Coordinates of N, CA and C in Angstrom, one line a residue:
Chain A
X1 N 23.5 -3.1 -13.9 CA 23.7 -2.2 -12.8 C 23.2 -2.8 -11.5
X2 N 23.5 -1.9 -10.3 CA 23.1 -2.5 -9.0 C 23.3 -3.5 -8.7
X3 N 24.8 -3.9 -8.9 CA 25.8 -5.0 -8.1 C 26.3 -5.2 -6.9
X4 N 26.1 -6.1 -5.8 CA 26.4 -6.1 -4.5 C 27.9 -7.2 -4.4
X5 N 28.9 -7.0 -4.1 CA 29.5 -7.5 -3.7 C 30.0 -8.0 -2.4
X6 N 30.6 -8.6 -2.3 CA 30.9 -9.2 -0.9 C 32.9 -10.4 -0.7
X7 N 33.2 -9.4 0.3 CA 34.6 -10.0 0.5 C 34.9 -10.6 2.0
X8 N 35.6 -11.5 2.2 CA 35.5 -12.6 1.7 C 34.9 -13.6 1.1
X9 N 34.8 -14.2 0.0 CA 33.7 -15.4 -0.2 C 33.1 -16.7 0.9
X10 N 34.3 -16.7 1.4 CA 34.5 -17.5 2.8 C 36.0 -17.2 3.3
X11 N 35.7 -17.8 4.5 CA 36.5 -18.0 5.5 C 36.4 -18.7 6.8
X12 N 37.5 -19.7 6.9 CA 38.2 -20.0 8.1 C 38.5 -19.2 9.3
X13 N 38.6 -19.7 10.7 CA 39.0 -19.0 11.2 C 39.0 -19.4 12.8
X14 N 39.8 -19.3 14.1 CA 40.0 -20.2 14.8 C 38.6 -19.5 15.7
X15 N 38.6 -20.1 16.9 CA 37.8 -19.8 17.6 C 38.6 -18.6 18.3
X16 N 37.8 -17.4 19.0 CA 38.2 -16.7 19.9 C 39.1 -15.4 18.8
X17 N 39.4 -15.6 17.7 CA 39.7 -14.3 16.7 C 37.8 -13.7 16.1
X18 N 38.8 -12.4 15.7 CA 37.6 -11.6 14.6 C 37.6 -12.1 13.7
X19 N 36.5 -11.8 12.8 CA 36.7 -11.8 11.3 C 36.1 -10.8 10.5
X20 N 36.6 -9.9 9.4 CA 35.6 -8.7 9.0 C 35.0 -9.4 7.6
X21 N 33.6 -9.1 7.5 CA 33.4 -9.0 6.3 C 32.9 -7.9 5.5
X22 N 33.4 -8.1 4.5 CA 33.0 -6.4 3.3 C 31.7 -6.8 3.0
X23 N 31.0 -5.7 2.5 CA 29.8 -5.6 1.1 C 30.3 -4.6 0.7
X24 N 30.1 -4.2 -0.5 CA 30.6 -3.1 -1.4 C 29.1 -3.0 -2.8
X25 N 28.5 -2.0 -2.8 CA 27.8 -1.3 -3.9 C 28.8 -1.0 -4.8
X26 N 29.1 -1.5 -6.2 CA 29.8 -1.4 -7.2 C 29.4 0.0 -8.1
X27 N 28.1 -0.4 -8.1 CA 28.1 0.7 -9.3 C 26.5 1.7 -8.9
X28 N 26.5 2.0 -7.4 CA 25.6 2.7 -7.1 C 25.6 2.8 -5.6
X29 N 25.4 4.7 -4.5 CA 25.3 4.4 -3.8 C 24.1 3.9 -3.0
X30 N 24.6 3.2 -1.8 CA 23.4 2.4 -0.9 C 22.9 3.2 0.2
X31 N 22.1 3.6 -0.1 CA 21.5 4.6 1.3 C 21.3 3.2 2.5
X32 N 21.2 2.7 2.3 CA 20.7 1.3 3.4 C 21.2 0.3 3.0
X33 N 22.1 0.0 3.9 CA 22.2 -2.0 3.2 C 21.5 -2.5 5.0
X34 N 21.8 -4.2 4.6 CA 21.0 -4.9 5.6 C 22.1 -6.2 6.0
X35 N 22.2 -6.8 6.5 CA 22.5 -7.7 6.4 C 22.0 -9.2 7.5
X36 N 22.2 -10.2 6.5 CA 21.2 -11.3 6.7 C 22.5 -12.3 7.6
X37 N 21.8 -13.6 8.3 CA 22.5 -14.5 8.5 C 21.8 -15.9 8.1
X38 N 21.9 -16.7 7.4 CA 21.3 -18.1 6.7 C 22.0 -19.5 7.1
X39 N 21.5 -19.8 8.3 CA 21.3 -21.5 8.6 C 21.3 -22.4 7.3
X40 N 22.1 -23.5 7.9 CA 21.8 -24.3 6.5 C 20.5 -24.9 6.4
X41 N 19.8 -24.8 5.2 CA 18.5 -25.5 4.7 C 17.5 -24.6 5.2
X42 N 17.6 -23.0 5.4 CA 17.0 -22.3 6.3 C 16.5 -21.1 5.7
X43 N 15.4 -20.2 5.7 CA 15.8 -19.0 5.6 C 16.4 -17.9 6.0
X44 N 16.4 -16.5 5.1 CA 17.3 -15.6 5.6 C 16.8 -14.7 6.9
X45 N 17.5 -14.5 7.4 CA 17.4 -14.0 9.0 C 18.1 -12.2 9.3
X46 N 17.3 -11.6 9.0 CA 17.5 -10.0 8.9 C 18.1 -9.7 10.8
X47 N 20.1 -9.6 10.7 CA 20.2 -9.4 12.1 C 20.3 -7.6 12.1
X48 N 20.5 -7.0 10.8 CA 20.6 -5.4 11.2 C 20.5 -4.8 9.8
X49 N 20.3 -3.5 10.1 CA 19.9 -2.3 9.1 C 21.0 -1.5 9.3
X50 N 21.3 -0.9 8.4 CA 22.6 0.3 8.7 C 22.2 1.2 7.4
X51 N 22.9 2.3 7.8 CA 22.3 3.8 7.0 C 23.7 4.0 7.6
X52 N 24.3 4.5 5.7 CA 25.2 5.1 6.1 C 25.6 6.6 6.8
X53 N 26.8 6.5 7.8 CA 27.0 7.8 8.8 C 26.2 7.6 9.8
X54 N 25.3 6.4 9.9 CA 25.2 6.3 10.9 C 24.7 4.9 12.2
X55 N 24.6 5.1 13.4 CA 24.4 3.3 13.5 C 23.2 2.6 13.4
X56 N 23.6 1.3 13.5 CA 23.2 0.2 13.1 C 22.2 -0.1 13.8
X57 N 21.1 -0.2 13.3 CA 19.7 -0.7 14.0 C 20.2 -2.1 14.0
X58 N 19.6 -3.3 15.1 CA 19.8 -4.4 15.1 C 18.7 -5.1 15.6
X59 N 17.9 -6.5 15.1 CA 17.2 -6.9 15.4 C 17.2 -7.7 16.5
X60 N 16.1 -8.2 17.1 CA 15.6 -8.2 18.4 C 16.7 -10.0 18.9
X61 N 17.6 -9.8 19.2 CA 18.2 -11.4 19.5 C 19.6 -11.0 19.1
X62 N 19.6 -10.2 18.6 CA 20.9 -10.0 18.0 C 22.5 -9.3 18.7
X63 N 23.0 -9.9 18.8 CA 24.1 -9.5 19.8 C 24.7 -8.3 19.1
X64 N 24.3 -6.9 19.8 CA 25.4 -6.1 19.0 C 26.4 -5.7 19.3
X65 N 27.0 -6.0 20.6 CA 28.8 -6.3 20.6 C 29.4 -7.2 19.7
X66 N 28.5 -8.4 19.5 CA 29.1 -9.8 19.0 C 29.4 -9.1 17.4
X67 N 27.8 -8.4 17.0 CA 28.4 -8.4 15.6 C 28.5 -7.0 15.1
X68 N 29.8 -6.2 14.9 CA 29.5 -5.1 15.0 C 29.5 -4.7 13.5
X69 N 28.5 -3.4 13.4 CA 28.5 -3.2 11.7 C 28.8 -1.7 11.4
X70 N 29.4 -1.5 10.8 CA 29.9 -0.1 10.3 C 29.4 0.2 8.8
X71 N 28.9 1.4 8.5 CA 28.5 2.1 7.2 C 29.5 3.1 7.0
X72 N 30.1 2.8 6.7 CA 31.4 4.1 6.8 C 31.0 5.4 5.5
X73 N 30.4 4.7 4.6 CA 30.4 5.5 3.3 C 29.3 4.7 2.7
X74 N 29.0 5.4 1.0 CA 27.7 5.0 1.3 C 27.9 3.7 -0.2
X75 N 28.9 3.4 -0.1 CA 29.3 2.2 -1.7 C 29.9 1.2 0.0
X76 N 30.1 1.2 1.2 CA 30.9 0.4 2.0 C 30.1 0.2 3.3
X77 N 29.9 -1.5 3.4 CA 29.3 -1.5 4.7 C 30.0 -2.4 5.5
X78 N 30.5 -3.0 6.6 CA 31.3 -4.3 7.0 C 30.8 -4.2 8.2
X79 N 30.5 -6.2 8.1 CA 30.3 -6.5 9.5 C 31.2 -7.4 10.0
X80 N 31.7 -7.3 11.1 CA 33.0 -7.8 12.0 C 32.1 -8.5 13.1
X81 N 32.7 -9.7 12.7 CA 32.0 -10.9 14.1 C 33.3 -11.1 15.3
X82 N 32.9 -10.5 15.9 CA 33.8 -10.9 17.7 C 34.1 -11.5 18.1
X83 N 35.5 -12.2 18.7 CA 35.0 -13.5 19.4 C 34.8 -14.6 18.7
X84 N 34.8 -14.7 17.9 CA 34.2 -15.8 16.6 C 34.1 -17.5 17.5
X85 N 32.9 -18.1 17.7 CA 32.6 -19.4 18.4 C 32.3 -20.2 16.9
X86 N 32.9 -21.9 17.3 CA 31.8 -22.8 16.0 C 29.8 -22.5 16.2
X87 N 29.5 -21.5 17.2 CA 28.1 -21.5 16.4 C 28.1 -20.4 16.0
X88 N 28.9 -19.3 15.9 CA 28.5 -18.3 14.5 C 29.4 -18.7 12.8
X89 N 29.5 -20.1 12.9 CA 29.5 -20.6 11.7 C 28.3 -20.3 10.6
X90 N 28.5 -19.9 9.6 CA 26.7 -19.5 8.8 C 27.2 -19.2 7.8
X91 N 26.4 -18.7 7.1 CA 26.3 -17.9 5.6 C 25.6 -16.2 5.7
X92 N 26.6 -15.7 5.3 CA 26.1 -14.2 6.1 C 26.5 -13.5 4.7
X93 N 25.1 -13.1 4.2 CA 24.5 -12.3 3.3 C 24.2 -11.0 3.7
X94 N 24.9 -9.8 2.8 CA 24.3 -8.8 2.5 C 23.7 -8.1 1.8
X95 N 22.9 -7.0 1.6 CA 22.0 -6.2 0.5 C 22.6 -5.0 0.6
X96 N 21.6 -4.1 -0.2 CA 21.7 -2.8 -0.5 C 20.3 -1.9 -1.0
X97 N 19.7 -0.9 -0.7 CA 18.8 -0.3 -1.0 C 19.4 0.8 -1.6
X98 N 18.8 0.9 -2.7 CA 19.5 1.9 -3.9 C 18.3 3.6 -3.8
X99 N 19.2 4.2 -4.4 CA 17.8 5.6 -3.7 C 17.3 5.0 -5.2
X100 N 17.0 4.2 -6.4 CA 16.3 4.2 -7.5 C 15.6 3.1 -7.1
X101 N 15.6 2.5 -6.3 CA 14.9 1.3 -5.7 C 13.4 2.0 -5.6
X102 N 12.5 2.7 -5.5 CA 11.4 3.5 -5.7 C 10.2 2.9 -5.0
X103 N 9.6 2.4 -5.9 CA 8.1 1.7 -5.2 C 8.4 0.3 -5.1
X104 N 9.3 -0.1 -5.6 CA 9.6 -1.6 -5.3 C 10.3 -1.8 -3.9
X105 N 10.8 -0.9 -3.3 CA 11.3 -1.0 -2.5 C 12.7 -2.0 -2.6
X106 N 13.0 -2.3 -3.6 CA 14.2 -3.6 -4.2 C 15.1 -3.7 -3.1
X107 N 15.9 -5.0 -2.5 CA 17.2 -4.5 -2.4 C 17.8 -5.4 -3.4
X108 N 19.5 -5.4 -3.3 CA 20.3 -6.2 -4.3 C 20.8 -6.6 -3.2
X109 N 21.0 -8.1 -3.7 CA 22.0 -9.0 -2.7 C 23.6 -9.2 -3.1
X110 N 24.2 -9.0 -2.3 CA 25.3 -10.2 -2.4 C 25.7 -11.6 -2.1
X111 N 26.6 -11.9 -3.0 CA 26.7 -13.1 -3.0 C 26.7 -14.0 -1.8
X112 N 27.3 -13.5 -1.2 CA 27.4 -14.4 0.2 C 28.9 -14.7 0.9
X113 N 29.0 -14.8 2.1 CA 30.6 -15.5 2.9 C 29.9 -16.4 3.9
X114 N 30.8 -17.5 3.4 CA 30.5 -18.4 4.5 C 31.5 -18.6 5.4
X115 N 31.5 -18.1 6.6 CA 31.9 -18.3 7.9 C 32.2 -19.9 8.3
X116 N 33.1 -20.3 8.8 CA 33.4 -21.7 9.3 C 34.5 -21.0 10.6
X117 N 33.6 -21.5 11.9 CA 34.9 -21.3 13.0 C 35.1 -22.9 13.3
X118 N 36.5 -23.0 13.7 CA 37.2 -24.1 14.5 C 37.2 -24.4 15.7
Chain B
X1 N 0.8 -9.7 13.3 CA 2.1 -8.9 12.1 C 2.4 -9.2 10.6
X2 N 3.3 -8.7 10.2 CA 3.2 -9.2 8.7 C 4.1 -10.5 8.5
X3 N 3.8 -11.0 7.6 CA 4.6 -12.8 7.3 C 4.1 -13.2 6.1
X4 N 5.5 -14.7 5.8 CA 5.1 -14.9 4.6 C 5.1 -16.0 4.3
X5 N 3.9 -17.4 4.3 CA 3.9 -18.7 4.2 C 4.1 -19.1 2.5
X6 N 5.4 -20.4 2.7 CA 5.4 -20.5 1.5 C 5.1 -22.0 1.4
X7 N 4.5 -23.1 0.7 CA 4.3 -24.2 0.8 C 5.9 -25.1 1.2
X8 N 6.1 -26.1 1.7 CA 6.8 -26.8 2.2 C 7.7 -27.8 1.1
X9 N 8.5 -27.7 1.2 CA 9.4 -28.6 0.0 C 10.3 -29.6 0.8
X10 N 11.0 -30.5 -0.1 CA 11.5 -30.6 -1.1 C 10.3 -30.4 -2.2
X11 N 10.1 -29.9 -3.4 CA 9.5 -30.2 -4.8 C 10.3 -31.1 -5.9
X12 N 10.1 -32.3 -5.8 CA 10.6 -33.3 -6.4 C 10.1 -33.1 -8.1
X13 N 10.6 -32.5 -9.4 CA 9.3 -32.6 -10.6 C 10.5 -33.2 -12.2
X14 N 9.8 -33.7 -13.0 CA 10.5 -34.1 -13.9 C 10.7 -33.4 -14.5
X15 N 11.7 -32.7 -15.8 CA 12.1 -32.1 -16.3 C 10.7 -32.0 -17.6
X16 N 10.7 -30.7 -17.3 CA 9.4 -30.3 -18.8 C 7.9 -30.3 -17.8
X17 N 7.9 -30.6 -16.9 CA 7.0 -30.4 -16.1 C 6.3 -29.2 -15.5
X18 N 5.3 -28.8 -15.1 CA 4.3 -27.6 -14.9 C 4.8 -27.6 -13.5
X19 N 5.2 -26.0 -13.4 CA 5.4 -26.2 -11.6 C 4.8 -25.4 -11.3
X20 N 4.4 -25.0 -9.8 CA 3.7 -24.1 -8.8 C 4.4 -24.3 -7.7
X21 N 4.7 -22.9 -7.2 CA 4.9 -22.9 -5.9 C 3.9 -21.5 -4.8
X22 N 3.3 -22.2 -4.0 CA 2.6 -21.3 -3.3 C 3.1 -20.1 -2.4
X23 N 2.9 -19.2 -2.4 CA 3.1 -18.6 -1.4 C 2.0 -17.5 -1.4
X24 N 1.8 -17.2 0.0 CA 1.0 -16.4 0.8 C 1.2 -15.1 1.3
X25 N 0.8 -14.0 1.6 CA 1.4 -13.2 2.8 C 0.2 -12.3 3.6
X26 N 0.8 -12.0 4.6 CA -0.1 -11.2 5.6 C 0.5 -9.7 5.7
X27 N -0.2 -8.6 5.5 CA 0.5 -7.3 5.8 C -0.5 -6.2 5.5
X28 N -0.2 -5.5 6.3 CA -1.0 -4.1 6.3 C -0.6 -3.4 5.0
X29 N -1.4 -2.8 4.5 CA -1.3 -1.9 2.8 C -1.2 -2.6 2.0
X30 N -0.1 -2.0 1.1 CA 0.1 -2.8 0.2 C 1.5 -2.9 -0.5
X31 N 1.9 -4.2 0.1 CA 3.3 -4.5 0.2 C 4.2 -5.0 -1.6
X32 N 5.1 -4.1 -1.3 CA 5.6 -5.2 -2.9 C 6.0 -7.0 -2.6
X33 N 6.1 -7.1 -3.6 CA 6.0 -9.0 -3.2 C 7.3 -9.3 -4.4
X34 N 8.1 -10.5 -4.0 CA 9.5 -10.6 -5.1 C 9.1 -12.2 -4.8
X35 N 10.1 -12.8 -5.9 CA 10.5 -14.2 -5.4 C 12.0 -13.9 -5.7
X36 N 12.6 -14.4 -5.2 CA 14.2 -14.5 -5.2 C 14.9 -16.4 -5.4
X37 N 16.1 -16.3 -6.2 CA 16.2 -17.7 -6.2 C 17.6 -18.1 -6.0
X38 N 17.8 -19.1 -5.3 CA 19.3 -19.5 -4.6 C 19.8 -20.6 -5.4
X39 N 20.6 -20.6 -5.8 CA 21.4 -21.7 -6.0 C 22.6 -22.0 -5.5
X40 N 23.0 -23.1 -5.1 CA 23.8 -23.4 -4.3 C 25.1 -22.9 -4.1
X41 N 25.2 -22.3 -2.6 CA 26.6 -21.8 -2.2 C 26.7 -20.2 -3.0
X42 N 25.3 -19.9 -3.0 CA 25.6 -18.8 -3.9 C 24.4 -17.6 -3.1
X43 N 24.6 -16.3 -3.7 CA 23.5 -15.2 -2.4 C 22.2 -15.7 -3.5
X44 N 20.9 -14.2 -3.2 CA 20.2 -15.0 -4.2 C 20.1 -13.6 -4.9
X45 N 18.9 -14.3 -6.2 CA 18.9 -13.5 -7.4 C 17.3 -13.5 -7.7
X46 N 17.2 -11.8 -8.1 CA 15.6 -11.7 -7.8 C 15.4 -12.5 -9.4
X47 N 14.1 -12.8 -8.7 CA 13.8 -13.7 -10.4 C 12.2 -13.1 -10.8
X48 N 11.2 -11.8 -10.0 CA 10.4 -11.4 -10.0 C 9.9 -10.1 -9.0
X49 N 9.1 -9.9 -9.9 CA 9.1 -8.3 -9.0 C 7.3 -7.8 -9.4
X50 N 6.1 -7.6 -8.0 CA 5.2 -7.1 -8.3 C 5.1 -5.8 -7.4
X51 N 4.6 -4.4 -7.5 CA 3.8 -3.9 -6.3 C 2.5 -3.5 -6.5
X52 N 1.8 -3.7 -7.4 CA 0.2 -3.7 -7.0 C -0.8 -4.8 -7.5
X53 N -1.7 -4.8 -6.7 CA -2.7 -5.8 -7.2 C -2.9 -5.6 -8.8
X54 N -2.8 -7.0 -9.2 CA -3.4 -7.6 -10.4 C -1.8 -7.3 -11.1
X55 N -0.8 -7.3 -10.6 CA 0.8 -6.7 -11.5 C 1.3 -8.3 -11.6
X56 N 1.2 -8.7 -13.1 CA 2.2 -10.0 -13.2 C 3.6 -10.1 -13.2
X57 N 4.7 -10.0 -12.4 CA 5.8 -10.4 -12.3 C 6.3 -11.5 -13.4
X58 N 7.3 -11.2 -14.2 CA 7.6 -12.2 -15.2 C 9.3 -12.5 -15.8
X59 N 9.9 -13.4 -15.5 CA 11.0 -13.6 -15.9 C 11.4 -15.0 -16.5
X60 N 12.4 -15.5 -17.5 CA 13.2 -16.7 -17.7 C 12.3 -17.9 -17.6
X61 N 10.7 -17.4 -18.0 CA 9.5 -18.2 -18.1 C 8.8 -18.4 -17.5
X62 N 9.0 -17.9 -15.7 CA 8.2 -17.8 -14.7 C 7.6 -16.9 -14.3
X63 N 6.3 -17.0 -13.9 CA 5.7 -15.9 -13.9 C 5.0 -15.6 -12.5
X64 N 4.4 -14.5 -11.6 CA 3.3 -14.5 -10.5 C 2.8 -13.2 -10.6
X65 N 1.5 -13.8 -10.1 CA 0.7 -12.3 -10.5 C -0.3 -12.0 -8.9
X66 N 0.3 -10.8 -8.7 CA 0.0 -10.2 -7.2 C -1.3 -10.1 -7.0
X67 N -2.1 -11.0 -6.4 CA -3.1 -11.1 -6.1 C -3.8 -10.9 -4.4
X68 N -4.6 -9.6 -4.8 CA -5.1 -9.1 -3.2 C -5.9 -9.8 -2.4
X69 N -6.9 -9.9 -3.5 CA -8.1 -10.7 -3.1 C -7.8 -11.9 -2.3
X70 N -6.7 -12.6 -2.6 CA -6.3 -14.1 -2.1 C -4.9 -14.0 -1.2
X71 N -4.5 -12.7 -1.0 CA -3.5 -12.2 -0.5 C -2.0 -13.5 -0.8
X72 N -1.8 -13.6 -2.6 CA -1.0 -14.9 -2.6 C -0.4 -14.3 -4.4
X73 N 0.9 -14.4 -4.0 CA 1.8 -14.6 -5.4 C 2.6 -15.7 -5.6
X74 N 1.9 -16.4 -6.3 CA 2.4 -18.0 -6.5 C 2.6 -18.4 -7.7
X75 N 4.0 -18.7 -7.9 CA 5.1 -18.9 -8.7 C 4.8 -20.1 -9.4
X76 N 4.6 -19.7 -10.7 CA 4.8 -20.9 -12.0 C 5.4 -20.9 -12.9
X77 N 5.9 -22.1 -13.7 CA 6.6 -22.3 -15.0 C 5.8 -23.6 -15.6
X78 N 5.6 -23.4 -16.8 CA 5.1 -24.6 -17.5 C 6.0 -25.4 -17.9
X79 N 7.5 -25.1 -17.8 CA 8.3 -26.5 -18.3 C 9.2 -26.2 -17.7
X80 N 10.0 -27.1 -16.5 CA 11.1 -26.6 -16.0 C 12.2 -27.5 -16.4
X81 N 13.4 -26.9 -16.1 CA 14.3 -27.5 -16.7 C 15.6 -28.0 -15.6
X82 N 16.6 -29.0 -16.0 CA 17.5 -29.3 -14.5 C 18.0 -28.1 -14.0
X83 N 18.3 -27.2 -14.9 CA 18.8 -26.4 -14.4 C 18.2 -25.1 -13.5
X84 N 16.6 -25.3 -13.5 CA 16.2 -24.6 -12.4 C 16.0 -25.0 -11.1
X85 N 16.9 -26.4 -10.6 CA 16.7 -26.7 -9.4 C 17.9 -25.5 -8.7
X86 N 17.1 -25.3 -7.0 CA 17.7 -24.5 -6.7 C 16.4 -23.9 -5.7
X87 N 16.8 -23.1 -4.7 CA 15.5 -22.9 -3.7 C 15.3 -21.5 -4.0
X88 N 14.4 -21.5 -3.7 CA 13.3 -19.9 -3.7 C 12.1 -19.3 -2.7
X89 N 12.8 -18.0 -3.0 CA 12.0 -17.7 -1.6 C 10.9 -16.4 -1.8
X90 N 10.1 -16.7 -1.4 CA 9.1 -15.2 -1.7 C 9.1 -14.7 -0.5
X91 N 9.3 -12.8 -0.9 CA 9.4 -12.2 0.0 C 8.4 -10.9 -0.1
X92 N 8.3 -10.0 0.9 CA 7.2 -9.0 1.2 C 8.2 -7.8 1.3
X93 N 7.9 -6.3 1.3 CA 8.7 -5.2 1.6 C 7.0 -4.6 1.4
X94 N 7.3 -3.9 2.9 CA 6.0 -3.0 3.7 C 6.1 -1.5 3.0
X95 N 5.2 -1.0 2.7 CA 5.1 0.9 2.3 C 5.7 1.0 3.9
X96 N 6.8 2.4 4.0 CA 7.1 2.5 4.9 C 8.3 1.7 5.7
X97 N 8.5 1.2 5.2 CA 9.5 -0.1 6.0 C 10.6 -0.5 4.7
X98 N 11.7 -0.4 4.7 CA 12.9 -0.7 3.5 C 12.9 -2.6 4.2
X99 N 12.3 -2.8 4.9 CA 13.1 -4.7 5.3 C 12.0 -5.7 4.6
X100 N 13.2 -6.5 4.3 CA 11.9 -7.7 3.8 C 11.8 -8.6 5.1
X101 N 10.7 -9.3 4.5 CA 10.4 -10.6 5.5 C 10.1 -11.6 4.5
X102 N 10.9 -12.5 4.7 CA 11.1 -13.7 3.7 C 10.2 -15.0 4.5
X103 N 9.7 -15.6 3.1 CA 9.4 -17.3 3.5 C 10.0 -17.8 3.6
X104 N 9.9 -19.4 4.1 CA 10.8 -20.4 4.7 C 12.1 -20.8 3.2
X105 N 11.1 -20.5 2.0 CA 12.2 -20.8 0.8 C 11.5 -22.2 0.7
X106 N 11.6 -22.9 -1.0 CA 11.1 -23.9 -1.4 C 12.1 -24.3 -2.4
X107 N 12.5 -25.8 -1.6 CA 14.0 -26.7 -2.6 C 13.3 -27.2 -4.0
X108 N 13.7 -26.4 -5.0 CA 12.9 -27.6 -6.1 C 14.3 -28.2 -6.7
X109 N 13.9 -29.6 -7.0 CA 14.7 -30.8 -7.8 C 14.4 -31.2 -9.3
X110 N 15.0 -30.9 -10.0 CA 14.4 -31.1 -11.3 C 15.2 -32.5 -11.9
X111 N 14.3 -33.3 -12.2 CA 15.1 -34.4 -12.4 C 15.0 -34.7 -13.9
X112 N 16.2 -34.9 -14.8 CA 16.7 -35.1 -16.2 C 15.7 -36.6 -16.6

C-alpha cells in the first residue's frame, strides 16, 4: 500500500513552453502532498505544500507564478512549470501524507520526473 | 531552528564490510527521524522509521536507534553488499509540522 506515482518520468521540452507534471496517490487518499525539487549530487528542496481544495503554501524563494500547483482532489496533485528556462532543468519529486501516516508523520515518495529544458 | 547534519561522503567501503553513517539533528520536541535511500535516477525509498527515544528502526539489515541523549540516528549494517550503493538521506518530521527537513544525503560505493 501507499504508492506515489508520478507522470511524466521525464521530459524534454523547449525553452519558453509549460510543462505539467502529475503525482497520483494509487491506492490511498493524500490529505497533503509536497513537492520537492533535487539538484544534481544534492539534496531534496521542499518548494510547496498543497492540501487538497485548497492553495498551495510555497516556500520562501519559491516562484509561485513560475511553478504553479493544483490539488484538485485528494488521489491528484500537479505541478506546471511556466515558462520553462535550462535552469529549471532538475529532478522534481513528489510525496504524499496519508491520514494513516499517524505519529510517524510518514510521507510516500514518488518516483521522480526529470525536467531537461533546451 | 531545526536541521539535519549528516556526515560528508562519498563512503568508499568493500563489499561485506561494517558501515556507519552519521547523522545528527536539532529540533524542538520530539521529532520522528527516517533514513530514506536513492538509487539512481530513481525517487527515494524509506529504508527506516523511529518516533521515540530509544525506538530501533530496522530494515534489509540496517538498523538506527533514536537516540535523545546524543540527539543522533546513525545508520548501520554489518556487511554491505554492491548492491547497496546508492545515497541516503536522514530526515526529521516536527510534532505539529507534516514537512521534513532532509540532510545533505551520503553517496555510498560498495565495491565487489
Amino acid at each position: 500500500g501507499a504508492v506515489v506515482s508520478q507522470h511524466p518520468s521525464w521530459v524534454i521540452c523547449k525553452s519558453g513552453t509549460s510543462v505539467k507534471i502529475e503525482c497520483r496517490s494509487l491506492d490511498f487518499q493524500a490529505t497533503t502532498m509536497f513537492w520537492y525539487r533535487q539538484f544534481p549530487k544534492q539534496s531534496l528542496m521542499l518548494m510547496a505544500t498543497s492540501n487538497e481544495g485548497s492553495k498551495a503554501t510555497y516556500e520562501q524563494g519559491v516562484e509561485k507564478d513560475k511553478f504553479l500547483i493544483n490539488h484538485a482532489s485528494l488521489t491528484l496533485s500537479t505541478l506546471t512549470v511556466t515558462s520553462a528556462h535550462p535552469e529549471d532543468s532538475s529532478f522534481y519529486i513528489c510525496s504524499a501524507r496519508a491520514p494513516t501516516s499517524g505519529v510517524y508523520n510518514e510521507q510516500f515518495f514518488g518516483p521522480g520526473t526529470r525536467l531537461t529544458v533546451l | 531552528g531545526n536541521s539535519v547534519t549528516q556526515m560528508e561522503g562519498p563512503v568508499t567501503l568493500s563489499e561485506e564490510a561494517f558501515l556507519t553513517i552519521n547523522c545528527t539533528y536539532t529540533a524542538t520536541g520530539y521529532p520522528s527521524l527516517f533514513w530514506y535511500v536513492q538509487y539512481p535516477g530513481e525517487g527515494l525509498q524509506l529504508l527506516l522509521k523511529a518516533t521515540k527515544a530509544d525506538d530501533k528502526g530496522s530494515n534489509k539489515g540496517f538498523e538506527a536507534t533514536y537516540r535523545k541523549e546524543t540527539t543522533s540516528f546513525h545508520l548501520e549494517k554489518g556487511s554491505v553488499q554492491v548492491s547497496d550503493s546508492a545515497v541516503y538521506f536522514c530526515a526529521l518530521s516536527t510534532e505539529g509540522t507534516y514537512k521534513y527537513i532532509f540532510g545533505t544525503g551520503t553517496r555510498l560505493k560498495v565495491l565487489a
